[in-house]
């Protein structure tokens, strides 16, 4: 079965090559080709999963080496794959949810002239992410990491005729390059320390390296994760990435890009376990981002940007859980998978709403859509209940486990992290209820588009509805399946696991989680369910105004990096012109002036030379007499 691993990546990669190089002759069938090859990858994943279930826990890992990529003395890089329980979890999520998003895109992009190219980029995105999670070494992972960055750039800026989309694509690309520097430095340190960058040897030898080296590697890996997973301080690109078509948003947020950072940290668990300082920074980053994204989501009227803030916050939960070590790794991945179901469903539901509302994204111009789009309302509503942690749905099981693990950390750190996760749960319930009420309830607030066309909301076509229904099923049942089907035992051989015991008891943590969820829903209902929604957002408090501007993250980046970089560049130019060029030009001028004066001595006249010889002789005689006298 290990010979099938390469086909997981090969199928969508073939689709990307065919669709991007096949030309316009494939315009009529390209979307079917792209969807079919994504489905082939999922089918292969299911076959490998079934085979893996039939083996013992310690025998499930499969390896496939294709060829040597870089054969140099003392440096060898292989194209080789590793399929274990962790990578299999990602394979099924990426290819399964990715296939549903392909199906959805058939209807969503039906009238786009460049649909074939769009599906080629989707296939490339899926292939790059699969390569990332299947690589058996950090260098090949880096190759997939960069492929994901390229594909996201192409898809975020797909509607490049819009200046905002082109700018968003460049922003995502550049911010991610900062994180990529961290991954490249980490790989360099690994190679100089361990002589290899293969997962097995590096992780096995991590306990023998110095604390400083492991901390440096861990922090560089975290920097990389912050870029891909939109965590503080590299989170600024995620909201603007909503400029791409909605299926791209669903793919980025649910199955690919933002999950890469969580995978990287969990895959490198042995390094972080041996570097407690780096592990602590991971939890801090996750906790800060958890609240950061939630607060931003509260103030957004753009439905996709509100969901983007939600993603930032939910990935923060996962990063925090990964920073807790063995008591949190499994639950970070569990929440990642359940999040893949309900967040993909929420984004596809948002796209369905936009499809019926002339591509309007402002929730203040929605209202009362539940009777016009009943399937979208139900599927979106189930995703909403899952993400706020409604008892029995997927988010309840996975998020509750992370909150328990946070409290189980122990000491002051455990109480602080537990309080942060509970506060995040309350804010999540608030802003998601706000999205639900503003979109599907209340009075109609519909307005004509820029061309004067009034909206005519209607249910989306079947190609869009069917994926939404299937994802809603996952949103409802996914958590219970993982809870009772032994997900912890499934991942434990790869990630390790330690059972945590919250000081207040697991039942009390669950009660607190449900209580704060109810409080968040209640506050949102009082503000948006019992009052009319104004057509224009009120000015609001200082925090609200800051949240609308993404808590001033772009302002900070512009002031520190853009303006600061401009001043630094101008200063360096001034120093270059005044000091460096001054020294160089002054030396040249001095030599030139001296040469000009000396040149006058070589004028070609015999009388001048005679006078010079006479003067020189006189000086020598005078000097000789003076020396004798002394």
XYZ file of C-alpha atoms in Angstrom:
630
model
C 0.000 0.000 0.000
C 2.910 2.359 0.555
C 3.265 2.664 -3.236
C -0.013 4.575 -3.260
C 1.252 7.419 -1.051
C 2.787 9.369 -3.932
C -0.532 9.208 -5.780
C -2.141 11.235 -3.001
C -0.033 14.185 -4.133
C 0.255 13.091 -7.757
C -3.464 13.124 -8.584
C -4.179 16.809 -7.816
C -0.719 17.773 -9.092
C -1.559 16.139 -12.412
C -4.833 18.041 -12.442
C -3.010 21.328 -11.893
C -0.560 20.581 -14.714
C -3.300 19.556 -17.156
C -5.599 22.476 -16.392
C -2.904 25.157 -16.358
C -1.084 23.887 -19.455
C -3.956 22.389 -21.446
C -5.226 25.655 -22.858
C -8.742 26.817 -23.694
C -9.720 23.473 -25.192
C -10.369 22.372 -21.597
C -12.554 25.326 -20.624
C -15.754 23.264 -20.851
C -14.472 20.263 -18.898
C -11.685 21.650 -16.736
C -13.811 21.970 -13.603
C -14.836 18.326 -13.851
C -11.232 17.210 -14.341
C -10.053 19.179 -11.313
C -12.879 17.895 -9.112
C -12.385 14.286 -10.263
C -8.669 14.273 -9.488
C -9.256 15.803 -6.048
C -11.807 13.036 -5.440
C -9.277 10.414 -6.626
C -6.842 11.648 -3.964
C -9.573 11.344 -1.329
C -10.452 7.831 -2.491
C -6.805 6.758 -2.249
C -6.674 8.295 1.215
C -9.707 6.261 2.280
C -8.104 3.064 0.957
C -4.890 3.760 2.873
C -6.898 4.645 5.973
C -8.789 1.348 5.828
C -5.508 -0.529 5.464
C -4.013 1.401 8.386
C -6.943 0.525 10.651
C -6.227 -3.159 10.081
C -2.754 -2.875 11.614
C -1.459 -2.498 15.139
C -0.870 0.992 16.513
C 2.928 0.708 16.215
C 2.826 -0.747 12.682
C 0.700 1.851 10.960
C 3.413 4.164 9.682
C 4.195 3.746 5.963
C 7.181 5.124 4.057
C 7.812 5.610 0.357
C 11.059 6.898 -1.110
C 10.879 7.997 -4.739
C 14.369 9.290 -5.519
C 17.254 11.377 -4.228
C 16.519 15.017 -4.798
C 19.917 16.555 -3.933
C 22.833 14.077 -3.948
C 25.833 15.980 -2.579
C 28.610 14.645 -0.387
C 27.599 15.265 3.206
C 24.179 16.597 2.155
C 21.460 14.347 0.796
C 17.815 15.265 0.362
C 15.253 12.662 -0.679
C 11.816 12.898 -2.172
C 10.285 10.556 0.390
C 6.924 10.338 2.099
C 5.785 9.339 5.564
C 2.178 8.367 6.243
C 1.341 7.859 9.904
C -1.714 8.580 12.021
C -1.024 12.325 12.155
C -0.451 12.794 8.434
C -3.382 10.481 7.628
C -5.693 12.728 9.651
C -4.587 15.688 7.564
C -4.782 13.737 4.297
C -8.445 12.888 4.875
C -9.266 16.445 5.933
C -7.422 18.100 3.043
C -8.617 15.788 0.286
C -12.140 15.275 1.692
C -13.041 18.874 2.474
C -11.004 19.972 -0.553
C -13.114 17.782 -2.834
C -16.344 19.218 -1.403
C -15.026 22.735 -2.028
C -14.214 21.726 -5.618
C -17.812 20.518 -6.061
C -19.152 23.746 -4.544
C -16.951 25.791 -6.874
C -18.571 24.212 -9.941
C -21.711 26.204 -9.244
C -20.093 29.208 -7.562
C -17.666 29.898 -10.422
C -20.075 28.851 -13.185
C -20.043 32.185 -14.981
C -16.365 33.020 -14.493
C -14.450 33.033 -17.780
C -11.302 31.764 -16.061
C -12.936 28.844 -14.258
C -10.504 26.289 -15.704
C -7.548 28.212 -14.340
C -9.282 28.559 -10.980
C -9.658 24.799 -10.685
C -6.031 24.363 -11.703
C -5.001 26.606 -8.833
C -7.293 24.709 -6.434
C -5.642 21.434 -7.466
C -2.214 23.006 -6.965
C -3.233 24.194 -3.501
C -4.422 20.735 -2.456
C -1.319 19.049 -3.897
C 1.064 21.439 -2.117
C -0.699 20.958 1.226
C -0.654 17.182 0.835
C 3.064 17.319 0.061
C 3.586 19.396 3.197
C 1.908 16.877 5.513
C 3.298 13.757 3.792
C 6.965 14.800 3.596
C 9.309 12.705 5.730
C 11.820 15.514 6.201
C 11.770 19.226 6.924
C 13.322 20.237 3.606
C 10.610 18.527 1.548
C 8.038 19.960 3.958
C 9.525 23.371 3.181
C 8.984 22.706 -0.525
C 5.290 22.040 0.105
C 5.208 25.014 2.498
C 6.309 27.326 -0.302
C 3.899 25.661 -2.735
C 1.042 26.492 -0.389
C 2.249 30.093 -0.279
C 2.359 30.289 -4.084
C -1.087 28.752 -4.519
C -2.606 31.074 -1.924
C -1.091 34.073 -3.713
C -2.606 32.956 -7.019
C -6.044 32.277 -5.522
C -6.341 35.296 -3.216
C -5.489 37.515 -6.174
C -7.520 35.472 -8.666
C -9.765 38.434 -9.448
C -6.685 40.502 -10.133
C -8.653 43.143 -12.034
C -9.664 44.390 -8.560
C -6.827 46.432 -7.036
C -7.911 45.276 -3.561
C -7.474 41.603 -4.549
C -4.048 42.204 -6.064
C -2.957 44.097 -2.947
C -4.308 41.384 -0.643
C -2.424 38.683 -2.547
C 0.841 40.601 -2.292
C 0.256 41.257 1.390
C -0.344 37.577 2.138
C 2.703 36.593 0.112
C 5.050 39.080 1.794
C 3.868 38.496 5.364
C 4.266 34.761 4.876
C 7.788 35.264 3.600
C 8.693 36.563 7.052
C 7.510 33.335 8.615
C 9.236 31.297 5.914
C 12.552 32.805 6.962
C 11.969 31.258 10.374
C 11.425 27.799 8.881
C 14.519 28.063 6.688
C 16.674 29.118 9.666
C 15.264 26.248 11.754
C 16.189 23.756 9.020
C 19.721 25.186 8.814
C 20.178 24.868 12.576
C 18.868 21.299 12.440
C 21.330 20.309 9.742
C 24.332 21.905 11.440
C 23.338 20.334 14.781
C 22.118 16.877 13.776
C 23.624 16.471 10.297
C 20.181 15.770 8.835
C 16.722 17.256 8.473
C 14.725 13.996 8.334
C 11.968 13.827 10.947
C 13.047 10.568 12.547
C 16.731 11.322 13.255
C 16.078 14.958 14.213
C 13.283 14.200 16.674
C 15.093 11.192 18.167
C 18.268 13.215 18.744
C 16.489 16.358 19.989
C 16.974 15.345 23.627
C 20.750 15.376 23.160
C 21.036 18.939 21.843
C 21.650 21.941 24.057
C 18.739 23.851 25.530
C 19.712 27.003 23.640
C 19.793 25.209 20.298
C 16.405 23.575 20.829
C 14.886 26.866 21.971
C 16.212 28.588 18.851
C 14.779 25.855 16.615
C 11.446 25.972 18.445
C 11.127 29.740 18.172
C 11.974 29.684 14.474
C 9.389 26.968 13.879
C 6.868 29.065 15.802
C 7.679 32.077 13.632
C 6.941 29.959 10.570
C 3.687 28.757 12.126
C 2.656 32.347 12.905
C 2.994 33.242 9.239
C 1.005 30.368 7.767
C -1.568 30.145 10.558
C -2.082 33.925 10.881
C -1.029 34.195 14.506
C 0.209 37.317 16.265
C 2.370 39.087 15.127
C 1.995 37.829 11.511
C -1.798 37.792 11.396
C -2.434 40.911 9.317
C -2.859 39.136 5.966
C -5.808 36.911 6.860
C -8.631 39.466 6.804
C -7.546 40.924 3.474
C -7.305 37.409 2.013
C -11.123 37.430 1.862
C -10.762 39.325 -1.437
C -10.413 35.965 -3.164
C -13.464 33.919 -4.286
C -15.349 32.417 -1.335
C -14.302 28.792 -2.088
C -10.699 29.975 -1.665
C -11.550 31.380 1.760
C -13.108 28.056 2.736
C -10.078 26.097 1.521
C -7.571 28.387 3.262
C -9.457 28.470 6.557
C -10.658 24.890 6.805
C -8.343 22.444 5.058
C -5.081 24.016 3.988
C -2.926 27.025 4.703
C -3.845 28.095 8.235
C -3.709 24.509 9.503
C -0.087 24.144 8.356
C 1.347 25.921 11.391
C -0.504 23.656 13.809
C 0.777 20.602 11.929
C 4.348 21.902 12.033
C 4.317 22.388 15.810
C 2.635 19.052 16.573
C 4.918 17.195 14.158
C 7.893 18.759 15.986
C 6.523 17.779 19.401
C 9.789 16.236 20.623
C 11.645 19.488 19.981
C 9.126 21.572 21.904
C 8.907 19.038 24.728
C 12.652 19.458 25.220
C 12.496 23.281 24.947
C 10.067 24.516 27.661
C 10.836 28.182 26.987
C 9.819 27.841 23.341
C 6.754 25.864 24.409
C 5.743 28.665 26.765
C 5.998 31.204 23.949
C 3.737 28.967 21.839
C 1.022 29.076 24.508
C 1.372 32.848 24.866
C 1.052 33.383 21.115
C -2.004 31.128 21.007
C -3.665 32.849 23.966
C -3.064 36.357 22.604
C -4.264 35.446 19.113
C -7.305 33.657 20.510
C -8.537 36.895 22.061
C -7.223 39.114 19.270
C -9.185 37.326 16.548
C -12.331 37.084 18.663
C -12.352 40.818 19.401
C -11.805 41.649 15.732
C -14.647 39.317 14.746
C -17.048 41.223 17.011
C -16.696 44.461 15.052
C -16.758 43.308 11.416
C -19.840 43.924 9.260
C -18.311 42.050 6.303
C -19.522 38.469 6.800
C -16.343 36.913 5.411
C -14.074 39.118 7.517
C -16.076 38.283 10.624
C -15.471 34.607 9.845
C -11.796 35.372 9.188
C -11.470 36.828 12.686
C -13.137 33.670 13.935
C -10.565 31.507 12.163
C -7.712 33.475 13.666
C -9.222 32.929 17.100
C -9.932 29.204 16.627
C -6.426 28.559 15.309
C -5.265 30.386 18.428
C -7.043 27.698 20.463
C -5.141 25.039 18.528
C -1.768 26.752 18.932
C -2.411 27.208 22.638
C -3.281 23.515 22.953
C -0.124 22.552 21.046
C 1.884 24.688 23.461
C 0.526 22.697 26.401
C 2.588 19.713 25.321
C 1.417 16.095 25.613
C -1.797 17.079 27.402
C -2.820 19.244 24.441
C -1.363 17.914 21.168
C -4.207 15.481 20.500
C -6.878 18.064 21.239
C -5.199 20.652 19.018
C -5.577 18.234 16.097
C -9.069 17.188 17.157
C -10.235 20.813 17.155
C -8.441 21.377 13.857
C -10.490 18.620 12.221
C -13.845 19.639 13.704
C -13.027 23.236 12.793
C -12.401 22.051 9.244
C -16.011 20.846 9.053
C -17.854 23.767 10.583
C -15.624 26.540 9.260
C -15.787 25.197 5.691
C -19.552 24.981 6.088
C -19.742 28.541 7.423
C -17.690 29.975 4.577
C -19.609 28.050 1.942
C -22.811 29.229 3.611
C -21.548 32.805 3.453
C -20.812 32.280 -0.239
C -24.339 30.976 -0.734
C -25.739 34.102 0.908
C -23.550 36.287 -1.288
C -24.662 34.283 -4.341
C -28.274 35.224 -3.587
C -27.535 38.822 -2.597
C -25.639 40.102 -5.653
C -22.269 39.418 -3.972
C -23.084 41.778 -1.106
C -20.895 41.088 1.962
C -22.208 43.748 4.386
C -24.398 42.028 6.972
C -26.143 45.323 7.665
C -27.707 44.900 4.228
C -28.993 41.383 4.921
C -31.758 40.392 7.335
C -34.671 37.949 7.121
C -32.908 35.531 4.768
C -33.897 32.354 6.616
C -37.229 32.078 4.762
C -35.661 32.686 1.343
C -32.648 30.384 1.770
C -33.835 27.613 4.112
C -31.099 25.050 3.348
C -28.379 27.654 3.689
C -29.961 28.812 6.941
C -30.047 25.307 8.441
C -26.537 24.297 7.346
C -25.037 27.638 8.375
C -26.962 27.428 11.647
C -25.526 24.001 12.437
C -22.021 25.311 11.771
C -22.816 28.252 14.045
C -23.946 25.969 16.855
C -20.827 23.836 16.408
C -18.387 26.728 16.611
C -19.957 28.264 19.720
C -19.687 24.901 21.485
C -23.357 23.976 21.710
C -23.581 20.728 23.724
C -23.448 17.612 21.575
C -22.039 19.237 18.433
C -18.458 18.883 17.206
C -17.061 22.140 18.577
C -18.368 21.326 22.037
C -16.251 18.190 22.288
C -13.025 19.569 20.817
C -13.016 23.053 22.358
C -14.102 21.776 25.742
C -11.105 19.430 25.778
C -8.740 22.329 25.067
C -10.244 24.369 27.900
C -9.852 21.386 30.240
C -6.221 20.945 29.157
C -5.543 24.650 29.749
C -6.795 24.417 33.335
C -4.907 21.141 33.777
C -1.619 22.903 33.064
C -1.580 23.696 36.758
C -0.418 26.645 38.823
C -0.982 30.280 37.947
C -0.276 29.538 34.290
C -3.144 27.035 34.187
C -5.628 29.448 35.760
C -4.633 32.251 33.383
C -4.824 30.061 30.284
C -8.102 28.542 31.452
C -9.606 31.991 32.001
C -8.431 33.111 28.551
C -9.990 30.097 26.848
C -13.292 30.628 28.676
C -13.316 34.319 27.775
C -12.608 33.387 24.162
C -15.547 30.950 24.223
C -17.868 33.696 25.473
C -16.731 36.174 22.823
C -17.028 33.485 20.129
C -20.648 32.868 21.112
C -21.283 36.618 21.012
C -19.867 37.456 17.589
C -21.158 34.306 15.871
C -24.661 34.947 17.240
C -24.303 38.475 15.914
C -23.483 37.088 12.460
C -26.437 34.707 12.618
C -28.948 37.352 13.725
C -27.808 40.053 11.299
C -27.888 37.664 8.351
C -30.932 35.440 8.786
C -33.215 37.200 11.282
C -34.807 40.603 11.723
C -36.223 42.920 9.103
C -35.100 43.026 5.501
C -32.395 45.599 4.990
C -31.690 44.764 1.353
C -30.340 47.446 -0.936
C -29.672 47.568 -4.696
C -26.123 46.940 -5.847
C -23.874 49.497 -7.527
C -25.695 48.966 -10.851
C -29.102 49.520 -9.269
C -30.122 45.837 -9.351
C -32.208 44.829 -6.326
C -31.257 41.528 -4.677
C -33.436 38.467 -5.212
C -32.286 36.000 -2.563
C -32.813 32.378 -3.497
C -31.431 28.983 -2.619
C -28.167 28.043 -4.308
C -27.885 25.272 -6.921
C -27.388 21.663 -5.873
C -23.654 21.682 -6.619
C -23.337 24.282 -3.859
C -25.964 22.927 -1.478
C -24.779 19.290 -1.341
C -21.285 20.130 0.024
C -22.898 22.435 2.581
C -25.193 19.624 3.768
C -22.331 17.124 4.050
C -20.206 19.590 6.008
C -23.158 20.295 8.286
C -23.316 16.571 9.045
C -19.631 16.696 10.010
C -20.288 19.782 12.131
C -22.954 17.905 14.049
C -21.433 14.452 14.406
C -17.675 14.938 14.001
C -16.907 15.697 17.629
C -18.920 12.800 19.021
C -17.282 10.403 16.573
C -13.809 11.530 17.663
C -14.774 11.450 21.326
C -16.142 7.929 21.329
C -14.173 6.310 18.494
C -10.782 6.568 20.178
C -9.217 9.624 18.495
C -6.832 10.046 21.427
C -5.650 6.453 21.096
C -5.337 6.952 17.326
C -2.866 9.840 17.608
C -1.105 8.919 20.834
C 1.652 6.777 19.209
C 2.726 9.805 17.150
C 2.057 12.829 19.377
C 2.149 11.282 22.819
C -0.559 11.927 25.387
C -0.828 12.706 29.079
C -4.218 12.928 30.728
C -4.690 16.301 32.383
C -6.726 16.864 35.524
C -8.285 20.327 35.886
C -8.109 21.500 39.515
C -11.829 22.283 39.514
C -12.810 19.012 37.838
C -13.778 18.252 34.234
C -17.515 18.522 34.943
C -17.076 22.019 36.405
C -15.055 23.108 33.365
C -17.814 21.839 31.066
C -20.440 23.690 33.109
C -18.407 26.907 32.925
C -17.949 26.478 29.169
C -21.686 26.091 28.600
C -22.426 28.991 30.937
C -20.130 31.455 29.166
C -21.545 30.292 25.814
C -25.075 31.088 27.014
C -23.917 34.485 28.292
C -22.338 35.331 24.931
C -25.464 34.291 23.014
C -27.664 36.268 25.402
C -25.666 39.469 25.075
C -25.725 39.246 21.291
C -29.475 38.604 21.295
C -30.124 41.632 23.498
C -28.095 43.839 21.181
C -29.057 42.462 17.749
C -32.140 40.301 18.247
C -34.360 42.711 20.147
C -33.276 45.921 18.475
C -33.311 46.981 14.836
C -29.922 46.822 13.150
C -28.934 50.317 11.930
C -28.022 50.615 8.267
C -24.803 52.382 9.228
C -22.654 51.147 12.073
C -22.642 53.542 15.038
C -19.362 55.118 15.962
C -18.971 52.891 18.991
C -16.380 52.845 21.741
C -12.656 53.260 21.310
C -12.216 49.467 21.416
C -14.935 48.983 18.786
C -13.328 51.503 16.446
C -9.951 49.859 16.958
C -11.439 46.401 16.316
C -12.939 47.618 13.044
C -9.394 48.517 12.055
C -8.150 45.050 13.102
C -6.929 46.409 16.448
C -4.647 48.780 14.539
C -2.418 45.955 13.301
C -2.004 47.519 9.862
C -1.468 50.940 11.411
C 1.251 49.479 13.607
C 2.895 47.678 10.702
C 2.762 50.819 8.573
C 4.189 53.022 11.319
C 6.942 50.630 12.386
C 7.898 48.798 9.223
C 6.768 50.963 6.300
C 7.356 54.443 7.729
C 10.224 53.263 9.905
C 11.760 51.411 6.981
C 11.409 54.480 4.790
C 13.200 56.667 7.333
C 15.872 54.031 7.833
C 16.423 53.797 4.089
C 16.653 57.566 3.748
C 19.147 57.690 6.635
C 21.278 55.015 5.030
C 21.157 56.863 1.717
C 22.227 60.068 3.465
C 25.091 58.274 5.209
C 26.062 56.692 1.910
C 26.075 59.995 0.075
C 27.628 62.080 2.844
C 30.103 59.712 4.472
C 30.877 56.825 2.170
C 30.678 58.772 -1.075
C 32.335 61.740 0.687
C 35.364 59.660 1.645
C 35.586 58.033 -1.779
C 35.037 61.228 -3.735
C 37.276 63.246 -1.380
C 40.116 60.759 -1.820
C 39.701 60.877 -5.577
C 39.628 64.699 -5.564
C 42.744 64.868 -3.374
C 44.654 62.501 -5.627
C 43.446 64.394 -8.681
C 44.461 67.775 -7.219
C 47.881 66.539 -6.152
C 48.379 64.931 -9.539
C 47.454 68.192 -11.242
C 50.070 70.065 -9.250
C 52.762 67.431 -9.759
C 51.995 67.396 -13.461
C 53.249 70.985 -13.716
C 56.727 69.748 -12.836
C 56.789 67.610 -15.989
C 56.422 70.420 -18.546
C 59.071 69.328 -21.125
C 61.324 72.453 -20.821
C 65.083 71.808 -20.310
C 65.526 74.991 -18.296
C 62.898 73.858 -15.812
C 64.619 70.521 -15.350
C 68.021 72.316 -14.927
C 66.557 74.560 -12.226
C 65.092 71.502 -10.514
C 68.426 69.695 -10.561
C 70.213 72.810 -9.271
C 67.656 73.218 -6.491
C 67.888 69.556 -5.530
C 71.678 69.662 -5.460
C 71.580 72.766 -3.278
C 69.210 71.068 -0.843
C 71.437 67.977 -0.617
C 74.595 70.069 -0.016
C 72.820 72.116 2.656
C 71.543 69.000 4.374
C 75.013 67.399 4.326
C 76.678 70.472 5.820
C 73.990 70.707 8.482
C 74.461 67.093 9.499
C 78.239 67.515 9.828
C 77.790 70.628 11.896
C 75.501 68.774 14.278
